[in-house]
């Protein structure tokens, strides 16, 4: 799981760099020094990175738990005992 920690930290740093750049570009846009499409491009990139990080963490959670959220609720509702705990295999 070390690779997950490394990937997560790397993605968080990348998001932070984009957000810092976005702050500076917004200030330049307010002074009419850059076009709005530059701001919007950075906003889209920041959101894309955040979604990618969330999707990766969600996927790892599914692998560790063994269920997707909907299936887990169904298993719990039908009385499946193993759906209440994380696998230890």
Short mmCIF file of C-alpha atoms in Angstrom, two decimals:
data_model
loop_
_atom_site.label_atom_id
_atom_site.label_comp_id
_atom_site.label_asym_id
_atom_site.label_seq_id
_atom_site.Cartn_x
_atom_site.Cartn_y
_atom_site.Cartn_z
CA UNK A 1 0.00 0.00 0.00
CA UNK A 2 3.05 2.26 -0.02
CA UNK A 3 2.43 3.02 -3.68
CA UNK A 4 -1.04 4.33 -2.79
CA UNK A 5 0.42 6.71 -0.23
CA UNK A 6 2.97 7.91 -2.78
CA UNK A 7 0.37 8.33 -5.55
CA UNK A 8 -1.99 10.15 -3.21
CA UNK A 9 0.71 12.52 -1.97
CA UNK A 10 1.87 13.20 -5.51
CA UNK A 11 -1.66 13.95 -6.71
CA UNK A 12 -2.26 16.26 -3.73
CA UNK A 13 0.94 18.19 -4.53
CA UNK A 14 -0.11 18.47 -8.16
CA UNK A 15 -3.52 19.81 -7.10
CA UNK A 16 -1.86 22.34 -4.78
CA UNK A 17 0.45 23.57 -7.56
CA UNK A 18 -2.49 24.06 -9.92
CA UNK A 19 -4.51 25.87 -7.24
CA UNK A 20 -1.58 28.22 -6.52
CA UNK A 21 -1.18 28.95 -10.21
CA UNK A 22 -4.93 29.50 -10.48
CA UNK A 23 -4.80 32.09 -7.69
CA UNK A 24 -2.09 34.04 -9.50
CA UNK A 25 -3.81 33.79 -12.88
CA UNK A 26 -7.10 35.00 -11.37
CA UNK A 27 -5.29 38.07 -10.06
CA UNK A 28 -3.84 38.68 -13.52
CA UNK A 29 -7.28 38.24 -15.09
CA UNK A 30 -8.77 40.79 -12.68
CA UNK A 31 -6.13 43.24 -13.95
CA UNK A 32 -7.10 42.32 -17.55
CA UNK A 33 -3.65 40.85 -18.26
CA UNK A 34 -4.76 37.34 -19.25
CA UNK A 35 -7.89 36.02 -20.97
CA UNK A 36 -10.67 34.31 -19.01
CA UNK A 37 -10.12 31.05 -20.88
CA UNK A 38 -6.76 30.66 -19.08
CA UNK A 39 -8.55 30.89 -15.73
CA UNK A 40 -11.20 28.43 -16.83
CA UNK A 41 -8.60 25.97 -18.12
CA UNK A 42 -6.86 25.93 -14.75
CA UNK A 43 -10.19 25.55 -12.91
CA UNK A 44 -11.03 22.52 -15.06
CA UNK A 45 -7.59 21.02 -14.48
CA UNK A 46 -7.87 21.46 -10.70
CA UNK A 47 -11.25 19.72 -10.67
CA UNK A 48 -10.04 16.93 -12.95
CA UNK A 49 -7.14 16.23 -10.60
CA UNK A 50 -9.40 16.24 -7.54
CA UNK A 51 -11.81 13.80 -9.20
CA UNK A 52 -8.92 11.54 -10.25
CA UNK A 53 -7.65 11.43 -6.66
CA UNK A 54 -11.11 10.69 -5.29
CA UNK A 55 -11.71 7.97 -7.87
CA UNK A 56 -8.42 6.28 -7.05
CA UNK A 57 -9.16 6.30 -3.33
CA UNK A 58 -12.70 5.05 -3.96
CA UNK A 59 -11.36 2.20 -6.10
CA UNK A 60 -8.83 1.16 -3.49
CA UNK A 61 -11.59 1.19 -0.88
CA UNK A 62 -13.67 -1.13 -3.03
CA UNK A 63 -10.74 -3.52 -3.45
CA UNK A 64 -9.98 -3.59 0.28
CA UNK A 65 -13.63 -3.89 1.34
CA UNK A 66 -14.71 -6.21 -1.45
CA UNK A 67 -17.97 -4.41 -2.20
CA UNK A 68 -19.07 -1.30 -4.02
CA UNK A 69 -21.30 0.95 -1.87
CA UNK A 70 -24.59 -0.18 -3.46
CA UNK A 71 -23.75 -3.87 -3.23
CA UNK A 72 -22.61 -3.44 0.37
CA UNK A 73 -25.97 -1.93 1.32
CA UNK A 74 -27.77 -4.78 -0.42
CA UNK A 75 -25.62 -7.37 1.36
CA UNK A 76 -26.19 -5.73 4.74
CA UNK A 77 -29.94 -5.47 4.09
CA UNK A 78 -30.13 -9.21 3.35
CA UNK A 79 -28.27 -10.05 6.56
CA UNK A 80 -24.81 -10.81 5.19
CA UNK A 81 -22.52 -10.76 8.22
CA UNK A 82 -19.26 -10.41 6.25
CA UNK A 83 -20.51 -7.17 4.66
CA UNK A 84 -20.09 -5.45 8.03
CA UNK A 85 -16.33 -5.86 8.23
CA UNK A 86 -13.23 -5.35 6.12
CA UNK A 87 -11.54 -8.42 4.69
CA UNK A 88 -8.37 -9.52 6.41
CA UNK A 89 -7.09 -11.81 3.63
#
